[in-house]
Coordinates of C-alpha atoms (C1' of nucleotides) in Angstrom, one line a residue:
Chain A
X1 CA 20.6 -61.2 -10.5
X2 CA 24.4 -60.9 -11.0
X3 CA 24.9 -58.8 -14.2
X4 CA 27.7 -58.8 -16.7
X5 CA 30.3 -56.4 -15.5
X6 CA 29.9 -54.2 -18.4
X7 CA 26.2 -54.0 -18.0
X8 CA 26.8 -53.2 -14.5
X9 CA 29.3 -50.3 -15.4
X10 CA 26.6 -49.1 -17.7
X11 CA 23.7 -49.3 -15.2
X12 CA 25.8 -47.2 -12.6
X13 CA 26.8 -44.7 -15.4
X14 CA 23.1 -44.4 -16.2
X15 CA 22.3 -43.5 -12.7
X16 CA 25.0 -40.9 -12.6
X17 CA 23.6 -39.5 -15.9
X18 CA 20.2 -39.3 -14.6
X19 CA 21.3 -37.4 -11.5
X20 CA 22.7 -34.9 -13.9
X21 CA 26.5 -36.0 -13.3
X22 CA 28.6 -35.8 -16.4
X23 CA 30.5 -39.0 -17.4
X24 CA 34.2 -38.4 -17.3
X25 CA 37.0 -40.7 -17.9
X26 CA 37.8 -40.9 -14.1
X27 CA 34.2 -41.7 -13.1
X28 CA 34.0 -44.4 -15.7
X29 CA 37.4 -45.9 -14.5
X30 CA 36.4 -45.6 -10.8
X31 CA 33.1 -47.6 -11.4
X32 CA 35.1 -50.0 -13.4
X33 CA 37.6 -50.5 -10.6
X34 CA 34.9 -50.7 -8.0
X35 CA 33.2 -53.5 -10.0
X36 CA 36.3 -55.3 -10.7
X37 CA 37.0 -55.2 -6.9
X38 CA 34.4 -57.1 -5.9
X39 CA 35.5 -56.2 -2.3
X40 CA 36.7 -53.5 -0.2
X41 CA 39.3 -50.9 -1.5
X42 CA 40.8 -47.9 0.2
X43 CA 40.7 -44.6 -1.8
X44 CA 44.5 -44.9 -2.2
X45 CA 44.2 -48.4 -3.9
X46 CA 41.3 -47.2 -6.0
X47 CA 43.5 -44.3 -7.1
X48 CA 46.2 -46.6 -8.1
X49 CA 43.8 -48.7 -9.9
X50 CA 42.7 -45.9 -11.9
X51 CA 45.8 -44.4 -12.3
X52 CA 47.4 -47.4 -14.0
X53 CA 45.1 -46.7 -16.9
X54 CA 45.1 -43.0 -16.7
X55 CA 47.9 -41.8 -14.8
X56 CA 46.8 -38.1 -14.7
X57 CA 43.8 -38.7 -12.6
X58 CA 44.5 -37.1 -9.0
X59 CA 43.6 -38.6 -5.5
X60 CA 41.3 -35.6 -5.0
X61 CA 39.3 -36.5 -8.2
X62 CA 38.8 -40.1 -6.6
X63 CA 37.6 -38.6 -3.3
X64 CA 35.3 -36.3 -4.8
X65 CA 33.9 -38.9 -7.0
X66 CA 33.6 -41.4 -4.1
X67 CA 31.8 -38.9 -1.9
X68 CA 29.4 -38.1 -4.8
X69 CA 28.8 -41.9 -5.3
X70 CA 28.1 -42.3 -2.0
X71 CA 25.6 -39.5 -2.1
X72 CA 23.7 -41.4 -4.7
X73 CA 23.9 -44.6 -2.6
X74 CA 26.2 -46.2 -5.2
X75 CA 29.2 -47.0 -2.7
X76 CA 29.5 -47.0 0.8
X77 CA 32.6 -46.7 3.2
X78 CA 33.6 -48.6 6.2
X79 CA 36.2 -48.4 8.8
X80 CA 38.4 -51.5 9.6
X81 CA 40.4 -50.2 12.4
X82 CA 42.9 -47.3 12.5
X83 CA 44.2 -47.0 8.7
X84 CA 42.2 -45.5 5.9
X85 CA 38.5 -45.9 5.1
X86 CA 37.2 -48.7 2.6
X87 CA 34.9 -48.4 -0.2
X88 CA 32.8 -50.9 -1.7
X89 CA 29.7 -51.1 -3.9
X90 CA 26.4 -50.8 -1.8
X91 CA 25.2 -54.0 -3.2
X92 CA 28.1 -55.8 -1.3
X93 CA 27.4 -54.5 2.1
X94 CA 27.8 -56.7 5.2
X95 CA 29.3 -56.8 8.5
X96 CA 33.0 -57.3 9.2
X97 CA 35.0 -58.8 12.0
X98 CA 38.4 -57.5 11.9
X99 CA 41.6 -58.7 13.9
X100 CA 43.2 -56.0 15.8
X101 CA 46.5 -57.9 15.7
X102 CA 46.9 -59.1 12.2
X103 CA 44.2 -57.1 10.2
X104 CA 42.5 -60.2 8.9
X105 CA 38.9 -59.5 7.8
X106 CA 36.0 -61.9 8.2
X107 CA 32.8 -60.9 6.3
X108 CA 29.7 -61.7 8.2
X109 CA 25.9 -62.0 7.2
X110 CA 23.9 -59.3 9.0
X111 CA 21.7 -62.0 10.5
X112 CA 24.5 -62.2 13.3
X113 CA 23.7 -58.7 14.2
X114 CA 20.1 -59.2 14.5
X115 CA 19.6 -59.5 18.2
X116 CA 21.9 -56.6 19.0
X117 CA 19.7 -54.4 16.5
X118 CA 16.6 -55.5 17.8
X119 CA 17.7 -54.7 21.6
X120 CA 19.0 -51.2 20.5
X121 CA 15.9 -50.4 18.9
X122 CA 13.6 -51.8 21.6
X123 CA 15.8 -50.3 24.6
X124 CA 17.1 -47.1 23.4
X125 CA 15.0 -46.5 20.1
X126 CA 18.3 -46.3 18.3
X127 CA 18.7 -47.7 15.0
X128 CA 22.1 -49.4 14.3
X129 CA 24.0 -49.6 11.4
X130 CA 26.2 -52.7 11.9
X131 CA 28.2 -51.9 8.6
X132 CA 30.0 -48.6 8.9
X133 CA 32.4 -49.6 11.5
X134 CA 33.9 -53.1 11.7
X135 CA 33.7 -55.1 15.0
X136 CA 37.2 -55.3 16.3
X137 CA 38.6 -58.0 18.4
X138 CA 41.0 -61.0 17.7
X139 CA 40.9 -63.9 15.1
X140 CA 41.4 -67.6 16.3
X141 CA 45.1 -67.6 15.4
X142 CA 45.9 -64.3 17.1
X143 CA 43.9 -65.2 20.2
X144 CA 46.1 -68.3 20.3
X145 CA 49.3 -66.3 20.2
X146 CA 48.1 -63.8 22.9
X147 CA 47.3 -66.6 25.4
X148 CA 50.6 -68.1 24.6
X149 CA 52.5 -65.0 25.8
X150 CA 50.2 -64.4 28.9
Chain B
X1 CA 33.7 -49.8 45.4
X2 CA 33.9 -46.0 44.5
X3 CA 37.1 -44.5 46.0
X4 CA 37.6 -40.7 47.0
X5 CA 39.0 -39.2 44.0
X6 CA 42.3 -38.4 45.5
X7 CA 42.5 -41.9 46.7
X8 CA 41.9 -43.0 43.1
X9 CA 44.8 -40.8 41.9
X10 CA 47.4 -42.1 44.2
X11 CA 46.3 -45.8 43.3
X12 CA 47.0 -45.0 39.8
X13 CA 50.3 -43.2 40.5
X14 CA 51.4 -46.2 42.7
X15 CA 50.8 -48.2 39.8
X16 CA 52.6 -46.2 37.5
X17 CA 55.5 -46.2 40.0
X18 CA 55.5 -49.8 40.5
X19 CA 56.0 -50.3 36.9
X20 CA 59.0 -48.2 36.9
X21 CA 57.3 -44.9 35.7
X22 CA 58.4 -41.8 37.3
X23 CA 55.7 -39.4 38.5
X24 CA 55.9 -36.1 36.8
X25 CA 53.5 -33.0 36.8
X26 CA 52.0 -33.9 33.5
X27 CA 51.2 -37.4 34.5
X28 CA 49.7 -36.4 37.8
X29 CA 47.5 -33.7 35.9
X30 CA 46.6 -36.2 33.4
X31 CA 45.3 -38.7 35.8
X32 CA 43.5 -36.1 37.6
X33 CA 42.0 -35.0 34.6
X34 CA 40.7 -38.6 33.6
X35 CA 39.3 -39.1 36.8
X36 CA 37.4 -35.7 37.1
X37 CA 36.1 -36.7 33.7
X38 CA 34.2 -39.5 34.8
X39 CA 33.5 -39.9 31.0
X40 CA 35.4 -39.9 27.6
X41 CA 37.6 -37.2 26.5
X42 CA 39.5 -36.7 23.5
X43 CA 43.4 -36.2 23.7
X44 CA 42.8 -32.5 22.8
X45 CA 40.4 -32.1 25.4
X46 CA 42.6 -33.6 28.2
X47 CA 45.5 -31.6 26.7
X48 CA 43.3 -28.3 27.3
X49 CA 42.2 -29.5 30.8
X50 CA 46.1 -30.1 31.9
X51 CA 47.1 -26.9 30.1
X52 CA 44.8 -24.9 32.3
X53 CA 46.8 -25.6 35.2
X54 CA 50.2 -26.2 33.6
X55 CA 50.1 -24.4 30.2
X56 CA 53.6 -25.6 29.3
X57 CA 52.5 -29.3 28.8
X58 CA 52.4 -30.1 25.2
X59 CA 50.0 -32.4 23.5
X60 CA 52.6 -34.8 22.5
X61 CA 53.3 -35.5 26.2
X62 CA 49.6 -36.2 26.7
X63 CA 49.7 -38.5 23.7
X64 CA 52.8 -40.3 25.0
X65 CA 51.1 -40.6 28.3
X66 CA 48.0 -42.0 27.3
X67 CA 49.8 -44.7 25.3
X68 CA 51.8 -45.7 28.4
X69 CA 48.6 -45.7 30.4
X70 CA 47.0 -47.8 27.9
X71 CA 49.8 -50.3 27.9
X72 CA 49.6 -50.4 31.7
X73 CA 45.6 -50.9 31.3
X74 CA 44.8 -47.7 33.1
X75 CA 43.0 -46.2 30.2
X76 CA 41.6 -47.6 26.9
X77 CA 40.5 -45.5 23.8
X78 CA 37.5 -46.0 21.8
X79 CA 36.3 -44.4 18.4
X80 CA 32.9 -42.5 18.2
X81 CA 32.5 -41.9 14.3
X82 CA 35.1 -39.7 12.3
X83 CA 36.8 -37.6 14.6
X84 CA 39.4 -38.0 17.3
X85 CA 39.7 -41.0 19.5
X86 CA 38.2 -40.9 23.0
X87 CA 40.0 -42.0 26.3
X88 CA 38.6 -43.2 29.3
X89 CA 39.5 -44.9 32.5
X90 CA 39.4 -48.8 31.9
X91 CA 37.0 -49.2 34.8
X92 CA 34.5 -47.2 33.0
X93 CA 34.6 -49.4 29.7
X94 CA 31.1 -50.1 28.1
X95 CA 29.6 -50.0 24.7
X96 CA 28.4 -46.9 22.9
X97 CA 25.8 -46.1 20.4
X98 CA 26.8 -43.1 18.5
X99 CA 24.3 -41.3 16.3
X100 CA 25.8 -40.5 12.8
X101 CA 23.7 -37.3 12.5
X102 CA 24.1 -35.5 15.8
X103 CA 26.6 -37.2 17.5
X104 CA 24.7 -38.0 20.5
X105 CA 26.2 -40.9 22.6
X106 CA 24.4 -43.6 24.4
X107 CA 26.2 -45.6 26.8
X108 CA 24.8 -49.4 26.9
X109 CA 25.8 -52.2 29.2
X110 CA 28.0 -55.1 27.7
X111 CA 24.9 -57.4 28.1
X112 CA 23.5 -56.0 24.8
X113 CA 26.4 -57.5 22.8
X114 CA 26.2 -61.0 24.2
X115 CA 24.5 -62.7 21.5
X116 CA 26.7 -61.0 18.7
X117 CA 29.7 -61.8 20.9
X118 CA 28.5 -65.6 21.4
X119 CA 27.8 -66.0 17.6
X120 CA 31.1 -64.6 16.4
X121 CA 32.8 -67.0 18.9
X122 CA 31.0 -70.2 17.9
X123 CA 30.6 -69.6 14.3
X124 CA 33.9 -67.7 13.4
X125 CA 36.1 -68.5 16.5
X126 CA 36.4 -64.5 16.5
X127 CA 36.5 -62.8 19.9
X128 CA 34.6 -59.4 19.5
X129 CA 35.7 -56.4 21.7
X130 CA 32.5 -54.5 21.4
X131 CA 34.0 -51.4 23.1
X132 CA 36.9 -50.1 20.7
X133 CA 34.6 -48.8 17.9
X134 CA 31.0 -47.6 18.8
X135 CA 28.0 -48.7 17.0
X136 CA 26.9 -46.0 14.6
X137 CA 23.4 -45.4 13.5
X138 CA 20.6 -43.0 14.3
X139 CA 19.1 -41.7 17.4
X140 CA 15.3 -41.4 18.0
X141 CA 15.2 -37.7 17.0
X142 CA 17.3 -38.1 14.0
X143 CA 15.4 -41.1 12.7
X144 CA 12.3 -39.0 12.9
X145 CA 14.0 -36.1 11.1
X146 CA 15.2 -38.3 8.3
X147 CA 11.8 -40.0 7.7
X148 CA 10.3 -36.5 7.6
X149 CA 12.8 -35.7 4.7
X150 CA 12.2 -38.7 2.9
Chain C
dG1 C1' 74.8 -39.2 38.0
dT2 C1' 71.8 -42.0 35.0
dT3 C1' 67.9 -42.5 33.0
dC4 C1' 63.5 -41.4 31.8
dT5 C1' 60.5 -37.6 30.3
dT6 C1' 59.4 -33.5 28.1
dG7 C1' 58.8 -29.2 25.0
dC8 C1' 59.1 -28.1 20.5
dA9 C1' 59.1 -28.4 15.8
dA10 C1' 58.7 -31.2 12.2
dA11 C1' 56.6 -35.0 9.6
dA12 C1' 53.2 -38.6 8.8
dG13 C1' 48.8 -40.4 7.1
dC14 C1' 44.4 -39.5 5.5
dT15 C1' 41.2 -36.4 3.5
dT16 C1' 39.4 -31.8 2.1
dT17 C1' 39.6 -27.4 -0.3
dG18 C1' 40.7 -23.5 -3.6
dC19 C1' 41.5 -22.0 -7.8
dA20 C1' 41.9 -21.5 -12.5
dG21 C1' 42.0 -24.2 -16.6
dG22 C1' 39.8 -27.8 -19.5
dA23 C1' 36.0 -31.1 -20.8
dA24 C1' 31.0 -32.6 -21.1
dG25 C1' 26.8 -31.8 -22.8
Chain D
dC1 C1' 29.0 -21.6 -24.5
dT2 C1' 27.8 -22.7 -20.1
dT3 C1' 28.1 -25.4 -16.2
dC4 C1' 30.5 -29.1 -14.2
dC5 C1' 34.9 -31.5 -13.4
dT6 C1' 39.3 -32.0 -12.8
dG7 C1' 44.5 -31.4 -11.6
dC8 C1' 47.5 -29.5 -8.7
dA9 C1' 49.1 -27.6 -4.6
dA10 C1' 48.2 -26.4 -0.3
dA11 C1' 46.1 -27.0 4.0
dG12 C1' 43.4 -29.4 7.6
dC13 C1' 43.1 -32.5 11.4
dT14 C1' 44.8 -36.1 14.2
dT15 C1' 48.6 -38.4 15.8
dT16 C1' 53.6 -39.8 15.9
dT17 C1' 58.5 -38.8 16.0
dG18 C1' 63.5 -36.8 16.7
dC19 C1' 66.2 -34.5 19.3
dA20 C1' 68.5 -32.0 22.9
dA21 C1' 67.5 -30.0 27.4
dG22 C1' 65.4 -30.9 31.8
dA23 C1' 63.4 -33.5 35.7
dA24 C1' 63.0 -37.6 38.6
dC25 C1' 65.1 -40.7 41.3

DNA sequence: GTTCTTGCAAAAGCTTTGCAGGAAG
DNA sequence: CTTCCTGCAAAGCTTTTGCAAGAAC
């Protein structure tokens, strides 16, 4: 299922074209940066990565393109605590456990949310999206440190 | 267990005093607003409620006092999606399901998170706090509307 | 009196927007 | 050539901070 990065870039650019969007330098580079990341990036990080190759690209263009990509289902964003939102290819969607103390991120399979999702649906007819916000808490190391202090 | 509101105010003010904090007009009114709320309020809403009675109180004082109250365990804050954080008395802590479309909030008992919390602990040694961020998704009405559109 | 709090204004961090010039198709 | 995109600068929203004046104890 894993495509060559360059093929993956073209697949996404084709999707953009088919939706009537123009292929610009900033869009191509943003797509490349998202694929290279294979991970989460803030808008600021993505701007930096694009600007290393094309310094004139502005942050507002990155934000506008991320919004557009999100509308098309190419990327999604998630919130990992207090700072900036993080963006990633939709294909890489999964849940996150983020430590409130040290900020470390654990990626977790959706399966872990199944029981919660089922209960919310049966009891409250509410459809949870477990990806949009991380689950905050404490990682092993920070839990240990906290109990030392207390 | 439910105290008279005035007693509840005094209990909290006593806790502040015992920690060496001074009792000021803005603090007394903030405590009163939090108790009257019996619910979640943004810092801006709390500022407005305090300012109705004491117009000179500034938003920064509200923020500083909320921080202090949080350090003492009197209040907690949670995030309900994109806007401002919401504050509430610690006694009122519980989880939230927040609709991404209409913003409606469903309060849920912690029991719904049990299986998720247990799995995170056993598999990842991660201690989840299910209150700090709401679970986003779609309520019944908005799920219905979405499926109409699609 | 001394120390803690406050109001005000300014700044900070992230994101969005208005606009006129420039590029894509 | 027409419409879409972009850079820039400015503004928006929430929250934090510096500082000197004022209040609590």
